[in-house]
Short mmCIF file of C-alpha atoms and ligand atoms in Angstrom, two decimals:
data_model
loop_
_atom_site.label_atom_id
_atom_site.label_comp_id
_atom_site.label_asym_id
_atom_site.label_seq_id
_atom_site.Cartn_x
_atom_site.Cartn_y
_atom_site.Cartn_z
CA UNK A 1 7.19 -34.75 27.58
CA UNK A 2 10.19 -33.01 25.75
CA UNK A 3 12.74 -33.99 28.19
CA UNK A 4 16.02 -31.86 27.05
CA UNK A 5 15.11 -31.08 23.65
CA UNK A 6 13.01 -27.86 22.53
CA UNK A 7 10.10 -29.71 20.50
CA UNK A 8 8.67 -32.74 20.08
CA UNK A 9 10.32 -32.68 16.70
CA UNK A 10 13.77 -32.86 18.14
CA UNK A 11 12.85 -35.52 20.86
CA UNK A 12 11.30 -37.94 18.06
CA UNK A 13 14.35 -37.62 15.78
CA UNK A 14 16.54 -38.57 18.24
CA UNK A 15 15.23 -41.15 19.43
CA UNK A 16 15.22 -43.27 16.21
CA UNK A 17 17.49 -45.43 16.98
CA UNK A 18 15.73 -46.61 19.95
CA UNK A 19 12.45 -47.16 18.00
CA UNK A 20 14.22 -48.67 15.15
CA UNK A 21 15.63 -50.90 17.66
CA UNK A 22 12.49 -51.94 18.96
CA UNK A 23 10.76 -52.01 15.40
CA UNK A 24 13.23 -54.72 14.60
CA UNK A 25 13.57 -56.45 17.79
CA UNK A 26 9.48 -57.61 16.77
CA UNK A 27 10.23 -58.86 13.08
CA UNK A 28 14.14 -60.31 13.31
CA UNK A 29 16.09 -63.00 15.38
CA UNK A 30 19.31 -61.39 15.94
CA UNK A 31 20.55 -64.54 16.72
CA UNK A 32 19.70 -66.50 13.44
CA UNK A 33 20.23 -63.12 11.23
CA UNK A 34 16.72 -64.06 9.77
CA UNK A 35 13.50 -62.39 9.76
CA UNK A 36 10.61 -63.76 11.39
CA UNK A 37 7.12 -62.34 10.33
CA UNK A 38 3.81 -62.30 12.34
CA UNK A 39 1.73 -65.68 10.30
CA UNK A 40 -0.60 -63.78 7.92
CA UNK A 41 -3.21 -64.65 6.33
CA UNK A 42 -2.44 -64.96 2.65
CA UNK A 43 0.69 -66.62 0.91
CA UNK A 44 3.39 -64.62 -0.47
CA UNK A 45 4.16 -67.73 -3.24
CA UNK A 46 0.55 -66.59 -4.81
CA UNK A 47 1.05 -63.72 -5.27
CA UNK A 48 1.64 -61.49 -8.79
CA UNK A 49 1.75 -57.75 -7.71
CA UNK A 50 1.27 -56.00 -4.87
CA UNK A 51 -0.88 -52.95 -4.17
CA UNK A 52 0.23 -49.86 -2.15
CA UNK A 53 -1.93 -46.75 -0.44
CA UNK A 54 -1.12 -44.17 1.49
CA UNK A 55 -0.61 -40.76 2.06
CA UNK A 56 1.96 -38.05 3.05
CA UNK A 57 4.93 -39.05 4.21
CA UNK A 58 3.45 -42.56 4.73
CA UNK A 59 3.17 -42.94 0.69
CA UNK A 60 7.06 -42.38 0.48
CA UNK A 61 7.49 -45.12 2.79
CA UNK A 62 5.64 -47.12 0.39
CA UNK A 63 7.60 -45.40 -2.71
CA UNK A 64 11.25 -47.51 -0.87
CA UNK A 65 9.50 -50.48 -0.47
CA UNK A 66 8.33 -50.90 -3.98
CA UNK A 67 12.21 -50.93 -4.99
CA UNK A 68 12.92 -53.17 -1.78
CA UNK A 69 10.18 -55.75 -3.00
CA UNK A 70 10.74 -55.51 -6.44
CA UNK A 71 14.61 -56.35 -5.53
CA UNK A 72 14.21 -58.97 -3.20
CA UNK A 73 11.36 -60.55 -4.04
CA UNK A 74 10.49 -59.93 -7.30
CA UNK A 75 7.07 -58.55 -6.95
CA UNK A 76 5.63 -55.90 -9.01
CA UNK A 77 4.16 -53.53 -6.88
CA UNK A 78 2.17 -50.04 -8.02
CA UNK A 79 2.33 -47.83 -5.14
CA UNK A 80 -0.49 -44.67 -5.39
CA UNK A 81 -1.50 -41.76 -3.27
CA UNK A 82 -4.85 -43.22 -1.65
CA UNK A 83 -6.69 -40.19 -2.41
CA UNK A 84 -6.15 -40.98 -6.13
CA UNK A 85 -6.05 -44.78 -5.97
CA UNK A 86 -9.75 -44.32 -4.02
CA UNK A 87 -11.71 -42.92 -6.74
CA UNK A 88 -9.85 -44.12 -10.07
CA UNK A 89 -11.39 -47.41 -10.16
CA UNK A 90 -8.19 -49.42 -10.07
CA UNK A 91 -9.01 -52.88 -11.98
CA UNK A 92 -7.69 -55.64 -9.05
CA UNK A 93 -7.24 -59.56 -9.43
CA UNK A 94 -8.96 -61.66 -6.84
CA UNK A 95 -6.91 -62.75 -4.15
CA UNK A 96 -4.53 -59.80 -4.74
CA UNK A 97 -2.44 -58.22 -1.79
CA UNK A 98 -3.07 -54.67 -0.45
CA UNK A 99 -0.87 -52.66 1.58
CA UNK A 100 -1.74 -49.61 3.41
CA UNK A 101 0.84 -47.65 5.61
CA UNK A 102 -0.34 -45.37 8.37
CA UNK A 103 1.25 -43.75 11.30
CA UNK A 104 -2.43 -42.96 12.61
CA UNK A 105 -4.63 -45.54 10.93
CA UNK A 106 -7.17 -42.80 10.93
CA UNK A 107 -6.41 -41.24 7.15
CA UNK A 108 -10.03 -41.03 5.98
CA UNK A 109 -8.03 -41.88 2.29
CA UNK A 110 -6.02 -44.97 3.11
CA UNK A 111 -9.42 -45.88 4.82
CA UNK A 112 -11.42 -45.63 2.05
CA UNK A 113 -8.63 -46.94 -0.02
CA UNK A 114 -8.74 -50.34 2.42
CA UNK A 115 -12.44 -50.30 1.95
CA UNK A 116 -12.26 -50.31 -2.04
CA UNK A 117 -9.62 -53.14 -1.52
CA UNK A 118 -11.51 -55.44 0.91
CA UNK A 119 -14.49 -54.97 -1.64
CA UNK A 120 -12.43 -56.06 -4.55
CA UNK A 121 -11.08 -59.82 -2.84
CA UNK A 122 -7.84 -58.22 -1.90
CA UNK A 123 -5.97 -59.50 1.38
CA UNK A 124 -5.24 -56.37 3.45
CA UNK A 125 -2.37 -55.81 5.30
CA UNK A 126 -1.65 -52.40 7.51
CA UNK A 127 1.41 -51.32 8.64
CA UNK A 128 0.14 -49.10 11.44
CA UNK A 129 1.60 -47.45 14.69
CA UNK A 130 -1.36 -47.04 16.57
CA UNK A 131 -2.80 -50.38 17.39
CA UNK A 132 -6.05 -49.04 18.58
CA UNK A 133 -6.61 -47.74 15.07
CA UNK A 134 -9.91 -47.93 12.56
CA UNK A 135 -7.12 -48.92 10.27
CA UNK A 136 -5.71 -51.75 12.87
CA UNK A 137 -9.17 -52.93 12.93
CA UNK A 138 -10.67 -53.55 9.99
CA UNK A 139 -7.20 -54.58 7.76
CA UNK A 140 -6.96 -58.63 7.78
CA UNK A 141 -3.72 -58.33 9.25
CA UNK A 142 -1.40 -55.58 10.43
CA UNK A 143 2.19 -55.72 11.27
CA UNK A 144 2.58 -52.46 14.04
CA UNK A 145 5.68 -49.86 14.08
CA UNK A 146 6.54 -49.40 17.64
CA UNK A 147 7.65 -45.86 17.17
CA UNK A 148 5.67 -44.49 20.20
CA UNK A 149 3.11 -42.01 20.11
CA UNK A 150 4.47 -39.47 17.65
CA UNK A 151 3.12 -36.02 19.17
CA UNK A 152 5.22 -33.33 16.24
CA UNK A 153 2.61 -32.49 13.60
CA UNK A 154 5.90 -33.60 10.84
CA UNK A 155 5.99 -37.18 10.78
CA UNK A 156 9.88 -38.82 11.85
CA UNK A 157 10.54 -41.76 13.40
CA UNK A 158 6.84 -43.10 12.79
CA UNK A 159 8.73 -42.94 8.93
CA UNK A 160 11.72 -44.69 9.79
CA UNK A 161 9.61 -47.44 11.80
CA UNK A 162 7.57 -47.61 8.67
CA UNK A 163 10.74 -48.17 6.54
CA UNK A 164 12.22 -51.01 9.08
CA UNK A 165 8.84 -52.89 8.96
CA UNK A 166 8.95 -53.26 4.75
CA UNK A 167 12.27 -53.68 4.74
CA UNK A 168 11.27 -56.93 6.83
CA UNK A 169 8.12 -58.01 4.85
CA UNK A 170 9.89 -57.16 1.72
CA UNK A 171 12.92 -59.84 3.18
CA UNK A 172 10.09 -62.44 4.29
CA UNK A 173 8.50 -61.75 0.85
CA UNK A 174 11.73 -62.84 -0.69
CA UNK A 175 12.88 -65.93 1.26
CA UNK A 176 8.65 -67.65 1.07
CA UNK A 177 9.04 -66.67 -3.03
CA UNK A 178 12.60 -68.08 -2.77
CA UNK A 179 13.35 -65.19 -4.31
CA UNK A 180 16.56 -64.62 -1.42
CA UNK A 181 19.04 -67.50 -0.78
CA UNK A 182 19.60 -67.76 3.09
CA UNK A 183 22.70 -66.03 2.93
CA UNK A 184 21.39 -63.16 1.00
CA UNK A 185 18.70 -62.93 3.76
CA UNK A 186 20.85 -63.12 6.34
CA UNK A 187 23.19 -60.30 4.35
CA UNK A 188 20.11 -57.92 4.67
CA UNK A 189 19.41 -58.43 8.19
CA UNK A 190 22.52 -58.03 9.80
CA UNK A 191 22.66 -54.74 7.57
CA UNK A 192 19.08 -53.47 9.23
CA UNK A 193 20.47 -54.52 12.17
CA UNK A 194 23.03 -52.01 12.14
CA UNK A 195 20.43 -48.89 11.39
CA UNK A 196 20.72 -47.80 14.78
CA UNK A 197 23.79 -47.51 15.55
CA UNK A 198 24.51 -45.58 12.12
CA UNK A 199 21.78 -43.56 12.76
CA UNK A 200 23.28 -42.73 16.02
CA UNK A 201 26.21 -41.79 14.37
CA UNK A 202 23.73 -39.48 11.90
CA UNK A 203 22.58 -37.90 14.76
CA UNK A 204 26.20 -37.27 16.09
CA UNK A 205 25.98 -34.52 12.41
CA UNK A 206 23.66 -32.25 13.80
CA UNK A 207 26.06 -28.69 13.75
CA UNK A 208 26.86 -29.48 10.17
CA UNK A 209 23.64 -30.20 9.09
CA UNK A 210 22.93 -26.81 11.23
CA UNK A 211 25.00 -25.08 9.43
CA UNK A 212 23.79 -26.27 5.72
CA UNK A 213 20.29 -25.20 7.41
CA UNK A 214 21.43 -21.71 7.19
CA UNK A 215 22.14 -21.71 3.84
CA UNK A 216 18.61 -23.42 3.15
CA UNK A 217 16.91 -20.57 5.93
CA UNK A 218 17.28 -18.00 3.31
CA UNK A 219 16.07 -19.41 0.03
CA UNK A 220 12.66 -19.23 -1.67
CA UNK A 221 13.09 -22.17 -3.22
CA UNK A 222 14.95 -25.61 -2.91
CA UNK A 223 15.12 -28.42 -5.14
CA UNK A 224 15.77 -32.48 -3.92
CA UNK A 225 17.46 -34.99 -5.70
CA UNK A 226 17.90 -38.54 -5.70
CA UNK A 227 17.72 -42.19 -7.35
CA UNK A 228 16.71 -45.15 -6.79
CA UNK A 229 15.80 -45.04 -2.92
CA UNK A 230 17.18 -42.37 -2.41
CA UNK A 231 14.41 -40.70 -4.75
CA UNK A 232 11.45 -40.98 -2.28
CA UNK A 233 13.68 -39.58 0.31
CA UNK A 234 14.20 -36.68 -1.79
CA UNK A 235 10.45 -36.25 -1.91
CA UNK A 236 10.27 -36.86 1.77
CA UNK A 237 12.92 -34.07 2.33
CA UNK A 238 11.26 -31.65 0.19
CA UNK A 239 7.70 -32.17 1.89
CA UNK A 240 9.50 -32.03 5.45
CA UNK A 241 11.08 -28.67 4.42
CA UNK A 242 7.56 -27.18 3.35
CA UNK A 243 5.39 -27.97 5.24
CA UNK A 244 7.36 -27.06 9.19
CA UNK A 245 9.71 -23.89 7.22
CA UNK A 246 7.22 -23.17 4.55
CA UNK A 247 9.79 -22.61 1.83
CA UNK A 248 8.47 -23.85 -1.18
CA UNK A 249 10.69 -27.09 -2.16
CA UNK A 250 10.52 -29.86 -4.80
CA UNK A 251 11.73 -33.81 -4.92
CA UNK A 252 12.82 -35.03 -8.08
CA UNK A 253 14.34 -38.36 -9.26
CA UNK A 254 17.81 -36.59 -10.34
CA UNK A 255 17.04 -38.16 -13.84
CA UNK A 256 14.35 -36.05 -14.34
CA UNK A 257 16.33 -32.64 -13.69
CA UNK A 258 17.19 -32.20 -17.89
CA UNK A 259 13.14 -32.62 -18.43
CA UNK A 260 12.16 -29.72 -16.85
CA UNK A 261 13.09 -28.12 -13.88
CA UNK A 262 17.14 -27.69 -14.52
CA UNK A 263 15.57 -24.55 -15.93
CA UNK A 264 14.86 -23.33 -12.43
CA UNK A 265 18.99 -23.76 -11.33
CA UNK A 266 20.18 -20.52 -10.32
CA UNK A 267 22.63 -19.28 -7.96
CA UNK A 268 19.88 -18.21 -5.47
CA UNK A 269 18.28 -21.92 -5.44
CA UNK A 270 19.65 -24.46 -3.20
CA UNK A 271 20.04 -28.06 -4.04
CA UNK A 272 20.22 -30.82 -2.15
CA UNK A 273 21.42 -34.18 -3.53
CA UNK A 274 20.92 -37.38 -1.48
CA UNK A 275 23.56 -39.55 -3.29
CA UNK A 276 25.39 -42.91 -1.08
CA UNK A 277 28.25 -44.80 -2.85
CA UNK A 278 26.32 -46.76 -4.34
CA UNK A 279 25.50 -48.69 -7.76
CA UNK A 280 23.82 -45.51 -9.49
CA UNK A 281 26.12 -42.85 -7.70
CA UNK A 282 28.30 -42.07 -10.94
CA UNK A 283 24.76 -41.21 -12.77
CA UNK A 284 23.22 -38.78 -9.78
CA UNK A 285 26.71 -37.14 -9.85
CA UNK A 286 26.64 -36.16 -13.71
CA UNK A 287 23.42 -34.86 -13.27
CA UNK A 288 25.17 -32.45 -9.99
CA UNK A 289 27.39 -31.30 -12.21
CA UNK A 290 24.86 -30.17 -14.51
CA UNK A 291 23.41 -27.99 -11.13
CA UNK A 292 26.75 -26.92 -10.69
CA UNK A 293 27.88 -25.61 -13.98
CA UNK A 294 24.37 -23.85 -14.11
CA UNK A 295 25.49 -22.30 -10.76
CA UNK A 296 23.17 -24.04 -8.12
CA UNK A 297 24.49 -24.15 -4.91
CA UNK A 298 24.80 -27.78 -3.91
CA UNK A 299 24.61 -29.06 -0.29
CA UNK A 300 25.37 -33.18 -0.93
CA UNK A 301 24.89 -35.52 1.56
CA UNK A 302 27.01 -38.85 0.79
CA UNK A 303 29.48 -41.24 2.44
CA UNK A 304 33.66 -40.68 2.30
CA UNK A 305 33.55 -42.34 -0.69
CA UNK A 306 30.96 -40.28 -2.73
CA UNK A 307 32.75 -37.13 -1.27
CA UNK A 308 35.91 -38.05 -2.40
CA UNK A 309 34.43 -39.51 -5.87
CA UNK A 310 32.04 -35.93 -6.12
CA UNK A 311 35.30 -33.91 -5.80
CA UNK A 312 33.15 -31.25 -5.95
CA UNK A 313 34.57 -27.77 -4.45
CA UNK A 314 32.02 -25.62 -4.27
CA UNK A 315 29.81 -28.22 -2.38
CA UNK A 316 28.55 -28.05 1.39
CA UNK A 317 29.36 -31.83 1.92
CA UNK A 318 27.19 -33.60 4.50
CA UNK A 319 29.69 -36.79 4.81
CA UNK A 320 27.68 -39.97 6.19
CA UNK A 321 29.49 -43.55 7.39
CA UNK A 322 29.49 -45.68 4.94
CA UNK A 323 26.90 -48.71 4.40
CA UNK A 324 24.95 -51.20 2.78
CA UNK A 325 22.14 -49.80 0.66
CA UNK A 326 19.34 -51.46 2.12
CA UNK A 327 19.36 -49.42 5.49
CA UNK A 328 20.40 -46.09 3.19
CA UNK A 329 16.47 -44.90 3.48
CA UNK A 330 16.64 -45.22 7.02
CA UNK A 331 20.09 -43.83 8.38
CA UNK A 332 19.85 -40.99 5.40
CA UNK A 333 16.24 -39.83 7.13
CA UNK A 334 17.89 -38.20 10.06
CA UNK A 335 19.82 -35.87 7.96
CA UNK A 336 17.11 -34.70 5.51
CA UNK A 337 14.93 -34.29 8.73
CA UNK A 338 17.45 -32.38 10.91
CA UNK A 339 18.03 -30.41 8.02
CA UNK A 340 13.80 -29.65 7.59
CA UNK A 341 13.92 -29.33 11.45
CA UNK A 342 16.75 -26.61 11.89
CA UNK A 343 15.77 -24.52 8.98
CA UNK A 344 12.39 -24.05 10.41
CA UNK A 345 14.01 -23.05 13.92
CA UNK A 346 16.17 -20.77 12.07
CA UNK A 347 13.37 -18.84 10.57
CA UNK A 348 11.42 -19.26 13.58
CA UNK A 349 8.68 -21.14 12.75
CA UNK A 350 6.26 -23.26 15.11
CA UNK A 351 8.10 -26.63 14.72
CA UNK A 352 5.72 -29.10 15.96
CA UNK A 353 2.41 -27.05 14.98
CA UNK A 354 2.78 -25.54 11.79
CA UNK A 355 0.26 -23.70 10.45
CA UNK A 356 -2.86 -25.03 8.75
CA UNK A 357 -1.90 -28.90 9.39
CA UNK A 358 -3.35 -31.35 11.60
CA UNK A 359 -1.62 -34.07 13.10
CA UNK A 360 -4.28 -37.00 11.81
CA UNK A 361 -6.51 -35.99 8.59
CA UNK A 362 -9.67 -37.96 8.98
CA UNK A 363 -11.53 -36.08 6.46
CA UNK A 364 -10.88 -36.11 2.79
C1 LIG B 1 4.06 -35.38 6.92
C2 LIG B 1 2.89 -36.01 7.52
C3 LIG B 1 1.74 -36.39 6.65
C4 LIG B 1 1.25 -37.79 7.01
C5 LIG B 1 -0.03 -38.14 6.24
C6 LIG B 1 -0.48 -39.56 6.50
O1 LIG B 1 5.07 -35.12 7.85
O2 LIG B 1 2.88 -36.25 8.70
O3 LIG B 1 2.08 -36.31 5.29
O4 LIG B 1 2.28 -38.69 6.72
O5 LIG B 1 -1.04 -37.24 6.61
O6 LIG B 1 -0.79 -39.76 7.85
P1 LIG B 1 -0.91 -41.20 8.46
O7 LIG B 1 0.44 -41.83 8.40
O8 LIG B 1 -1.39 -41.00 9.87
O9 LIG B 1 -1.90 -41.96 7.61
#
């Protein structure tokens, strides 16, 4: 049921830090500040690049974790929409691993995609929330999200519970490679360890993201930004936005803006910049002040630091805590969903039914 809250949207965003909690309660030792993986059936050590499928939101899961297991544990990993990766006869090495991510583990695509895989020699691993699943099934292994049945049509904490579990395997990829020194290991946990609590204190943003919601309610068009990470959450943001408001938005990485689309910056077209302090924040902020002298009307959602570094006056400022960049995906999430989330209520749409989506797409 929806307890206090208005949709099922509302409920499931808030209670991400409870799932996240759980999520990582099944895959870390607090206690040791290591992670501690379910035994699988393949050996990280053998491996030279991993494969990614998925679809939706699920795919930008997998988008973070190819920077997470690139980082940590040097792997090379191609992540592709299944739907694509399916039919374009993708040449794979025997004893490969394949990843597919799924809230559902119904996605007729990631299934066929698993299919193609197991046919090709590839270990298969799912990351799945329902255990029940044709995906749960038939992968070799699957490490579950304990999100909780996820009942709004836009997909929320089943995301975030995605993100927590490859943030893990990505770690326990690293430290069997030897790829992460203990303490670097136990850096990264005891940073994911902190996600809910600092997405509590996300959550605690609501009326100003509300209010940056009005400014979003009456455009025709918005543009994302990010880098690094934070790229795939601008794609997230942007597909969030369309598909529960149905205002037509775009993710870019904020590289990208001078190849193309800068040409769209006007002062009627919002832009939202997903920018923490971190190592490439200087370069995402030149690239705002391109939007800015163009006349774009920026709503920037950073730390204290990245506020005070933007310096930006005519910027809506959406000012996060501060933190390490490994939980950044997660904890920056709740804004770019409440944001999504009160837009659509603004304009009135139907939240957790929009129009013309289903909840699982078992056809292709
Ligand atoms: C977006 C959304 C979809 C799903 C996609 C994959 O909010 O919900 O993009 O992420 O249809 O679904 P699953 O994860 O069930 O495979």
């Amino acid at each position: 049921e929806k307890g206090n809250y208005r949709h099922f949207m509302a409920k499931e965003i808030h209670e991400q830090p409870e799932v996240i909690s759980h999520t990582l309660a099944s895959l870390v030792d607090m206690t040791s500040e290591t992670v501690r993986l379910p035994s699988l059936p393949f050996d990280w050590k053998n491996l030279s690049r991993l494969t990614i499928s998925a679809c939706g939101t699920a795919s930008f899961a997998g988008q973070v974790a190819k920077y997470w297991f690139e980082r940590y544990a040097r792997l090379p990993v191609e992540v592709d929409i299944a739907s694509e990766f399916r039919y374009r006869e993708a040449p794979l090495e025997k004893g490969g691993l394949s990843l597919f991510v799924s809230q559902s583990g119904e996605t007729a695509d990631t299934m066929a995609a698993l299919r193609y895989c197991q046919e090709n020699g590839q270990h298969t691993l799912a990351v799945v929330n329902v255990p029940t699943s044709t995906m749960s099934r038939e992968a070799d292994a699957m490490v579950r999200t304990l999100a909780g049945p996820e009942i709004g049509v836009a997909s929320t904490k089943a995301f975030t519970c995605q993100l927590a579990v490859l943030a893990c395997l990505a770690i326990g990829a690293g430290k069997a490679r030897g790829t992460l020194t203990p303490e670097a290991e136990k850096e990264l946990v005891r940073a994911l360890i902190e996600a809910p609590r600092l997405m509590a204190e996300a959550l605690r943003l609501d009326h100003e993201i509300e209010a940056c919601a009005r400014d979003l309610s009456k455009a025709k068009d918005v543009l994302y930004l990010g880098r690094g990470t934070s790229f795939p959450l601008a794609l997230e943001g942007a597909l969030k936005l369309k598909e529960i408001s149905y205002i037509h938005a775009e993710g870019y990485a904020a590289g990208e803006l001078k190849h193309g689309p800068i040409a769209l910056i006007d002062e009627s077209m919002p832009v939202v910049v997903i920018a923490p302090f971190d190592a490439i924040f200087e370069k995402t902020v030149s690239n705002m002040q391109e939007v800015a002298a163009r006349g774009g009307r920026i709503i920037l959602i950073t730390d204290e630091e990245g506020a005070k570094a933007a310096a930006l006056p005519g910027a809506k400022t959406i000012v996060m805590p501060a933190m390490p960049s490994v939980v950044s995906p997660l904890v920056y999430s709740v804004p770019i969903q409440l944001l999504a989330y009160h837009t659509a209520v603004l304009i009135g749409a139907d939240v957790d039914q929009p129009r013309n989506l289903a909840k699982s797409v078992t056809v292709e």
